[in-house]
mmCIF file of C-alpha atoms in Angstrom:
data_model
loop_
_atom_site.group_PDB
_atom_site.id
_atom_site.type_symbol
_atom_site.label_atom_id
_atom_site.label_comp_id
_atom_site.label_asym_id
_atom_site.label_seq_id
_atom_site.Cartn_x
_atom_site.Cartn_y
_atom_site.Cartn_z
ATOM 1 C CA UNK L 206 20.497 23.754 -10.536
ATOM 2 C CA UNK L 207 20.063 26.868 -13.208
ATOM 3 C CA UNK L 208 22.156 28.590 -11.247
ATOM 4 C CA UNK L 209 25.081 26.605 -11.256
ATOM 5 C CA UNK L 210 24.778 26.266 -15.164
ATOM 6 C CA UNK L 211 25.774 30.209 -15.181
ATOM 7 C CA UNK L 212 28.750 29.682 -12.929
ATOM 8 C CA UNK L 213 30.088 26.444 -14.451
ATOM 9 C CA UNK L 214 29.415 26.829 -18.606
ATOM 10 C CA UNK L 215 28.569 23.488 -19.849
ATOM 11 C CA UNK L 216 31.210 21.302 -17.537
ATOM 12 C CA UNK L 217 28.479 21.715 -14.882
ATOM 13 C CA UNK L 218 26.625 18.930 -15.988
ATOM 14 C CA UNK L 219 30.420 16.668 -16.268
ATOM 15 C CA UNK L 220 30.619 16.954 -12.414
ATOM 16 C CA UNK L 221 26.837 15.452 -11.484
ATOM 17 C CA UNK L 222 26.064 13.512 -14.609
ATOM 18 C CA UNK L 223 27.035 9.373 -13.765
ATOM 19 C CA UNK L 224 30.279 9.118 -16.302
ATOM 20 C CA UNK L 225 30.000 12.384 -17.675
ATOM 21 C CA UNK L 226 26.611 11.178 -19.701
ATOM 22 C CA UNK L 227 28.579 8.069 -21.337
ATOM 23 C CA UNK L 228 26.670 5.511 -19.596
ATOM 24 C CA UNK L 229 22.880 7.276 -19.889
ATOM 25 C CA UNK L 230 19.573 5.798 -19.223
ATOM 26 C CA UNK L 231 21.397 2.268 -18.979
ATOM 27 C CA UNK L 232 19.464 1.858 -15.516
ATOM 28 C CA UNK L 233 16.733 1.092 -17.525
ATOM 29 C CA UNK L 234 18.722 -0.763 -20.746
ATOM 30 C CA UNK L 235 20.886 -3.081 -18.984
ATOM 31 C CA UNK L 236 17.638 -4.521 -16.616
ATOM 32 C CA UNK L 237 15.834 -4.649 -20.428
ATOM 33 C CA UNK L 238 18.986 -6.675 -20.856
ATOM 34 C CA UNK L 239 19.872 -8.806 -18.256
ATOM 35 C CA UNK L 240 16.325 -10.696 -18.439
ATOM 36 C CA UNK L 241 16.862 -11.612 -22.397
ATOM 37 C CA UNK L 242 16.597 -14.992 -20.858
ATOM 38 C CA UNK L 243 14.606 -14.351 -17.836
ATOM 39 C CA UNK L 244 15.887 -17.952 -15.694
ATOM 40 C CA UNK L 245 19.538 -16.323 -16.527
ATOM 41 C CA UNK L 246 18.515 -12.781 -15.318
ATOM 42 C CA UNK L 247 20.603 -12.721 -11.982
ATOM 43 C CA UNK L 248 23.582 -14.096 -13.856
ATOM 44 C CA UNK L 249 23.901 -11.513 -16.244
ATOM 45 C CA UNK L 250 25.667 -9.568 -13.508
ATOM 46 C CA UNK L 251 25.972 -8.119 -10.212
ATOM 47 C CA UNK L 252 23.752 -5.271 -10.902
ATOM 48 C CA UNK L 253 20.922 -7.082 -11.944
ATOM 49 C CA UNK L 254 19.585 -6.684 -8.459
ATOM 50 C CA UNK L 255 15.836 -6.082 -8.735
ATOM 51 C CA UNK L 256 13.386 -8.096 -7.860
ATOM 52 C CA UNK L 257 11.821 -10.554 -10.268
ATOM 53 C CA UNK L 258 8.621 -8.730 -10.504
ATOM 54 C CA UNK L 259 10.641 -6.386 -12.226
ATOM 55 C CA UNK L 260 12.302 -8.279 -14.492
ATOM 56 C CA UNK L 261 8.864 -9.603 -15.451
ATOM 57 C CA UNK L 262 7.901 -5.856 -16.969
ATOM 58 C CA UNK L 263 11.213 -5.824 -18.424
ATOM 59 C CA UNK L 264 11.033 -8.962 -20.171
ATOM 60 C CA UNK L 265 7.715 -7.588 -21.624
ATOM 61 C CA UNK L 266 9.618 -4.406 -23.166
ATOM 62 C CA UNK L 267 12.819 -6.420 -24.015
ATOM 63 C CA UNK L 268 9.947 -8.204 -26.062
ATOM 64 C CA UNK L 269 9.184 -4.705 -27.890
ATOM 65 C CA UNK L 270 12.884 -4.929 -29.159
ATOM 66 C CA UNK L 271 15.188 -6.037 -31.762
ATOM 67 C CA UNK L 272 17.478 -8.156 -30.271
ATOM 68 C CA UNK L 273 20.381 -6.212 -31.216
ATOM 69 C CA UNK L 274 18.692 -3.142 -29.374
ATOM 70 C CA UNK L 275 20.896 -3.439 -26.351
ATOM 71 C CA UNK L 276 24.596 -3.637 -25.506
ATOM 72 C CA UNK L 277 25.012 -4.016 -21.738
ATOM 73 C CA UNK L 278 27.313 -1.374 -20.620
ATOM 74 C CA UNK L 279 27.823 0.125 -23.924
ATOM 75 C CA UNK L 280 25.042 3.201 -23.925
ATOM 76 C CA UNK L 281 26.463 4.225 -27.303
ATOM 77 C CA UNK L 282 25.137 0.580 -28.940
ATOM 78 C CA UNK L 283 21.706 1.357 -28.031
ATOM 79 C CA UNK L 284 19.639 1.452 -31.105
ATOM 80 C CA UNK L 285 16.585 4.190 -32.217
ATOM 81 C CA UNK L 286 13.997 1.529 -31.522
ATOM 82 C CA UNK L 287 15.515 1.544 -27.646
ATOM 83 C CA UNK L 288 15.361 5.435 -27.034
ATOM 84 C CA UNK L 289 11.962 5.719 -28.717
ATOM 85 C CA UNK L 290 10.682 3.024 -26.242
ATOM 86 C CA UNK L 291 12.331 4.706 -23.118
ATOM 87 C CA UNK L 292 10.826 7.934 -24.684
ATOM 88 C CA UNK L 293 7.047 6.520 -24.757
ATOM 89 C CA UNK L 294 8.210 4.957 -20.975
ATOM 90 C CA UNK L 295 9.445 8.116 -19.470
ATOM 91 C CA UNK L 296 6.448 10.127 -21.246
ATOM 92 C CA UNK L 297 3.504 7.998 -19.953
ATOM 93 C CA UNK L 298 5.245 8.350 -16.680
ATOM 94 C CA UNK L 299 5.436 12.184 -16.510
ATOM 95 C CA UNK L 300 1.703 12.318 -17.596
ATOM 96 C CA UNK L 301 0.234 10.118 -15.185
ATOM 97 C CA UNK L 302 2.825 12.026 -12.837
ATOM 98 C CA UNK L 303 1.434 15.270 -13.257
ATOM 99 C CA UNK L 304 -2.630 13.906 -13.101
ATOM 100 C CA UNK L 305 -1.439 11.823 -9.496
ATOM 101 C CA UNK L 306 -0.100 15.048 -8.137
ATOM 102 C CA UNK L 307 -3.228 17.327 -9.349
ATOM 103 C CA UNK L 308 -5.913 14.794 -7.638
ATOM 104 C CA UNK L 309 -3.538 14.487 -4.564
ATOM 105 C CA UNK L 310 -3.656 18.441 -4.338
ATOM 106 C CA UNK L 311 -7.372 18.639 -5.302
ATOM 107 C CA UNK L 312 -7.715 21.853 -3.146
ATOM 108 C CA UNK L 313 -5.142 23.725 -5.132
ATOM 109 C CA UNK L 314 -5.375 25.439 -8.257
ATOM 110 C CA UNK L 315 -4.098 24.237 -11.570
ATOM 111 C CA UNK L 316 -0.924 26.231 -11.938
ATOM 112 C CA UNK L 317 0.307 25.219 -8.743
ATOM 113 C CA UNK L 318 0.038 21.851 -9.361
ATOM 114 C CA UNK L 319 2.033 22.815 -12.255
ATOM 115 C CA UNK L 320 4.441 24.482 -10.784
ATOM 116 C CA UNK L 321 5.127 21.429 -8.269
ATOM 117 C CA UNK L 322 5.622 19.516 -11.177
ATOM 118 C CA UNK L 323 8.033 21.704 -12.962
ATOM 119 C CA UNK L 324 9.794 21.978 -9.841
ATOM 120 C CA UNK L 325 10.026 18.539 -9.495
ATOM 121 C CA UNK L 326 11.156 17.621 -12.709
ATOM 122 C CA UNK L 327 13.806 20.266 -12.969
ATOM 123 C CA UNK L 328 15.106 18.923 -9.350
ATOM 124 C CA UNK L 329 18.882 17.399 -9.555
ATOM 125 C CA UNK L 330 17.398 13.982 -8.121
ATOM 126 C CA UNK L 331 14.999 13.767 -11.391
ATOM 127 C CA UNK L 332 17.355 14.983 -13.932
ATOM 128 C CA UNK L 333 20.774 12.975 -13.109
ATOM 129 C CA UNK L 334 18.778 10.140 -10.909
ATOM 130 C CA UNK L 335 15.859 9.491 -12.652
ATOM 131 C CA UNK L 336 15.520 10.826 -16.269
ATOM 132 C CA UNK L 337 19.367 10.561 -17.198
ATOM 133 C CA UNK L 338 19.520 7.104 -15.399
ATOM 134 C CA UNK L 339 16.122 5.499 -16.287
ATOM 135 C CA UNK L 340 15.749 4.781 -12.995
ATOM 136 C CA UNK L 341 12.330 2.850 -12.347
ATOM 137 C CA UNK L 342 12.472 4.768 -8.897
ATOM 138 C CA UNK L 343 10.646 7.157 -11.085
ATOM 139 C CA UNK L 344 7.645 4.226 -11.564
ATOM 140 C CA UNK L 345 7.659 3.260 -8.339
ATOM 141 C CA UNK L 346 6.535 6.655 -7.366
ATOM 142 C CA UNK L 347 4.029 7.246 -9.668
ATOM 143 C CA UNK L 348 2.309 3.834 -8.471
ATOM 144 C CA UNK L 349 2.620 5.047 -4.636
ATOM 145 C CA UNK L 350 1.065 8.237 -5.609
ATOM 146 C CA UNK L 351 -1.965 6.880 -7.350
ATOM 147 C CA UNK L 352 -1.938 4.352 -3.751
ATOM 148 C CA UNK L 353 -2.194 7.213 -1.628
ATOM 149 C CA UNK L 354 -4.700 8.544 -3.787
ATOM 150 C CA UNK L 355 -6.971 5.186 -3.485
ATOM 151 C CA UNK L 356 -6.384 4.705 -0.095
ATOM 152 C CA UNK L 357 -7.785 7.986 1.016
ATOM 153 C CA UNK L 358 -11.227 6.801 -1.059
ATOM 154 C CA UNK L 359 -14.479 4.819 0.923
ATOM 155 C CA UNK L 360 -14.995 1.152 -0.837
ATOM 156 C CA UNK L 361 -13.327 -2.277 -0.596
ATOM 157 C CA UNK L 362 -12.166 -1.878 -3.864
ATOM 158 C CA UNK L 363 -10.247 1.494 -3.879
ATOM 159 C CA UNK L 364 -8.589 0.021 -0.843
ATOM 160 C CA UNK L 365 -7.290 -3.295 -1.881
ATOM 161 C CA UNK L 366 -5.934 -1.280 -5.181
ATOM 162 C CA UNK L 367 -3.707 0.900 -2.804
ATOM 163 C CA UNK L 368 -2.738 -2.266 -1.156
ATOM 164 C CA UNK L 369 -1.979 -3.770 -4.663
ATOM 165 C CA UNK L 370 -0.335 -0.598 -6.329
ATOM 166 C CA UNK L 371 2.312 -0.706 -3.031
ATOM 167 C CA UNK L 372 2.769 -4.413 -3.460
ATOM 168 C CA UNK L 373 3.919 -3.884 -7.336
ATOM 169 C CA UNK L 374 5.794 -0.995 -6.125
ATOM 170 C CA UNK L 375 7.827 -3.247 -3.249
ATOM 171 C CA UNK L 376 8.385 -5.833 -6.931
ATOM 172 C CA UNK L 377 10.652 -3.141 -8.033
ATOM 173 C CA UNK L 378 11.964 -1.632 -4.967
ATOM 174 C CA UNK L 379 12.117 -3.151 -1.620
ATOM 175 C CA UNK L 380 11.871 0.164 0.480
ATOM 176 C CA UNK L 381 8.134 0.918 -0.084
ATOM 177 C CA UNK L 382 7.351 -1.596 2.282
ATOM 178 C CA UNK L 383 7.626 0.750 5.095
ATOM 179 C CA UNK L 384 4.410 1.873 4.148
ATOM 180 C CA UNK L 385 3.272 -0.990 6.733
ATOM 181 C CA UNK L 386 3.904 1.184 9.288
ATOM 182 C CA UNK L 387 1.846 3.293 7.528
ATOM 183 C CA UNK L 388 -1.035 1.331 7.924
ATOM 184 C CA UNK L 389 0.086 0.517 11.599
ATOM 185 C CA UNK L 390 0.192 3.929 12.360
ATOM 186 C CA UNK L 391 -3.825 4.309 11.848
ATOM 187 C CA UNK L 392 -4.357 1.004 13.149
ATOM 188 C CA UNK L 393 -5.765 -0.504 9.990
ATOM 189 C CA UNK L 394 -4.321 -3.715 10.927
ATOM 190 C CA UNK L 395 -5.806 -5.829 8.997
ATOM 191 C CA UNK L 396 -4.976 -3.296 5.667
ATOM 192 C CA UNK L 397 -1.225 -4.091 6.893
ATOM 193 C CA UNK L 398 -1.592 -7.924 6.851
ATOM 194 C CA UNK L 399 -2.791 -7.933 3.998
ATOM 195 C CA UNK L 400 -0.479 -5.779 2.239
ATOM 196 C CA UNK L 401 2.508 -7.375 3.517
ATOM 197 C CA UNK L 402 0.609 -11.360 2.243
ATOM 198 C CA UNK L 403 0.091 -9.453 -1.343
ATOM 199 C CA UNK L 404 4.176 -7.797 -1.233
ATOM 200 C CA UNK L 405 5.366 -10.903 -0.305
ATOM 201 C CA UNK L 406 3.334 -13.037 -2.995
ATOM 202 C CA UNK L 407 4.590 -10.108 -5.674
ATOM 203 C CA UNK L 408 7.762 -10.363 -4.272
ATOM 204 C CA UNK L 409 8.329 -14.033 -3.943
ATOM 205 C CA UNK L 410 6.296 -15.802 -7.033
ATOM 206 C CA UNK L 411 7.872 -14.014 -10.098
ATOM 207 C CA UNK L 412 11.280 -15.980 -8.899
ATOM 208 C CA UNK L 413 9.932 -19.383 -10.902
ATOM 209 C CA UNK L 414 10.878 -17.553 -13.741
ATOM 210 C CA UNK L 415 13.904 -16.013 -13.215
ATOM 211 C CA UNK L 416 15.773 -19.259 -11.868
ATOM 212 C CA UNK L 417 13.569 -20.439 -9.033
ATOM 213 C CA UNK L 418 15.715 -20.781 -5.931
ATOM 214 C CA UNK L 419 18.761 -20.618 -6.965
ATOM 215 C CA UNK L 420 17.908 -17.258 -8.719
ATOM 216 C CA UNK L 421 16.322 -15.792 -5.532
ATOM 217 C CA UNK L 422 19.922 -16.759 -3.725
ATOM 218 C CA UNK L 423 22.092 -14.905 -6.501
ATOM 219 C CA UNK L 424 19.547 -12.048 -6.507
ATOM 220 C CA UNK L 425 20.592 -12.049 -2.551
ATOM 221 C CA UNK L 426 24.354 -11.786 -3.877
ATOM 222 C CA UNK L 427 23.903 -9.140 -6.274
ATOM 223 C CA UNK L 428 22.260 -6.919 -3.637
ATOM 224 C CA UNK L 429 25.300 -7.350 -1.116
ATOM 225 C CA UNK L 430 27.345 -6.388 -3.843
ATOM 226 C CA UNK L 431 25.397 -3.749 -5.023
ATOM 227 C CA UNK L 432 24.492 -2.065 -1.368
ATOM 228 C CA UNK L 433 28.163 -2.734 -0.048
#
């Protein structure tokens, strides 16, 4: 990634930067957005494709904001009050980021965990996928992180908080579901029933507020637009 800033000047960033950097962070703005009114969420458009669990904690920082904050699809309309909230977002996220990966690598010293990090972070998936688009793939992986962390830990409690953390993580995104298998895997079958009772409950009950059936059936639609 520094390398190819050398051999392509500043256009470098034109050729892997979603529309050249005129549409930035609006993978977190528009889904502020779309749940102004959170029983019109899925209406809003076709990319309003998260689940509602999502739109919940969106609603919450759409709260935060000025109602003029936002202009769906115009990044240039988004107002101070918007970037200083993504900036708070994105920095509580890197923090809690860097103290998940230095418990996960407990037997490793303290620069290297720092050294993951800045590797990380520099990475083309985190600077055009997840900081430049807001993308709250960036969330879901700090919760799985601090879930691997508590499910590695002796107690009833530390395990039903891993089981928790990767239910709120399949409310944003479907795919950390797999983590069933997980569970299957090391035959801690009845960890994997109940995670999948506690993903689906996550998954399911937020819909009552975000237009009940008939929003589940257009959040359906949006995803077969969206994934086609």
């Amino acid at each position: 990634f520094v390398q190819m800033l050398f051999y392509h000047d500043h256009f470098m960033l034109d050729s892997i930067i979603l529309g050249q950097g005129k549409d930035h962070f609006m993978d977190f703005f528009n889904h502020i957005a779309y749940c102004s009114i959170p029983d019109k969420t899925y209406f809003q458009s076709v990319h309003a494709c998260f689940p509602a669990f999502a739109y919940i904690f969106y609603y919450f920082l759409n709260q935060l904001l000025p109602s003029n904050s936002i202009t769906i699809f115009q990044a240039n309309a988004t107002s101070g009050y918007g970037y200083l909230v993504y900036l708070v977002y994105t920095a509580s996220l890197l923090i809690t980021f860097y103290f998940s990966i230095d418990i996960l690598l407990d037997n490793k010293r303290q620069d290297f965990t720092f050294l993951v990090l800045l590797q990380l972070i520099f990475s083309y998936p985190f600077v055009a996928g997840v900081f430049e688009r807001g993308n709250a793939a960036f969330l879901v992986l700090v919760l799985l992180l601090i879930a691997l962390y508590f499910r590695q830990k002796e107690g009833f409690l530390a395990k039903e908080s891993a089981l928790i953390l990767i239910a709120c993580a399949v409310g944003f995104k479907v795919y950390p579901i797999v983590f069933v298998l997980l569970y299957l895997s090391e035959r801690r079958y009845k960890e994997a029933v109940r995670l999948v009772i506690y993903a689906g409950l996550i998954f399911f009950l937020p819909f009552i507020f975000c237009g009940g059936v008939i929003g589940f059936y257009k959040f359906i639609s949006n995803q077969m637009h969206v994934q086609a």
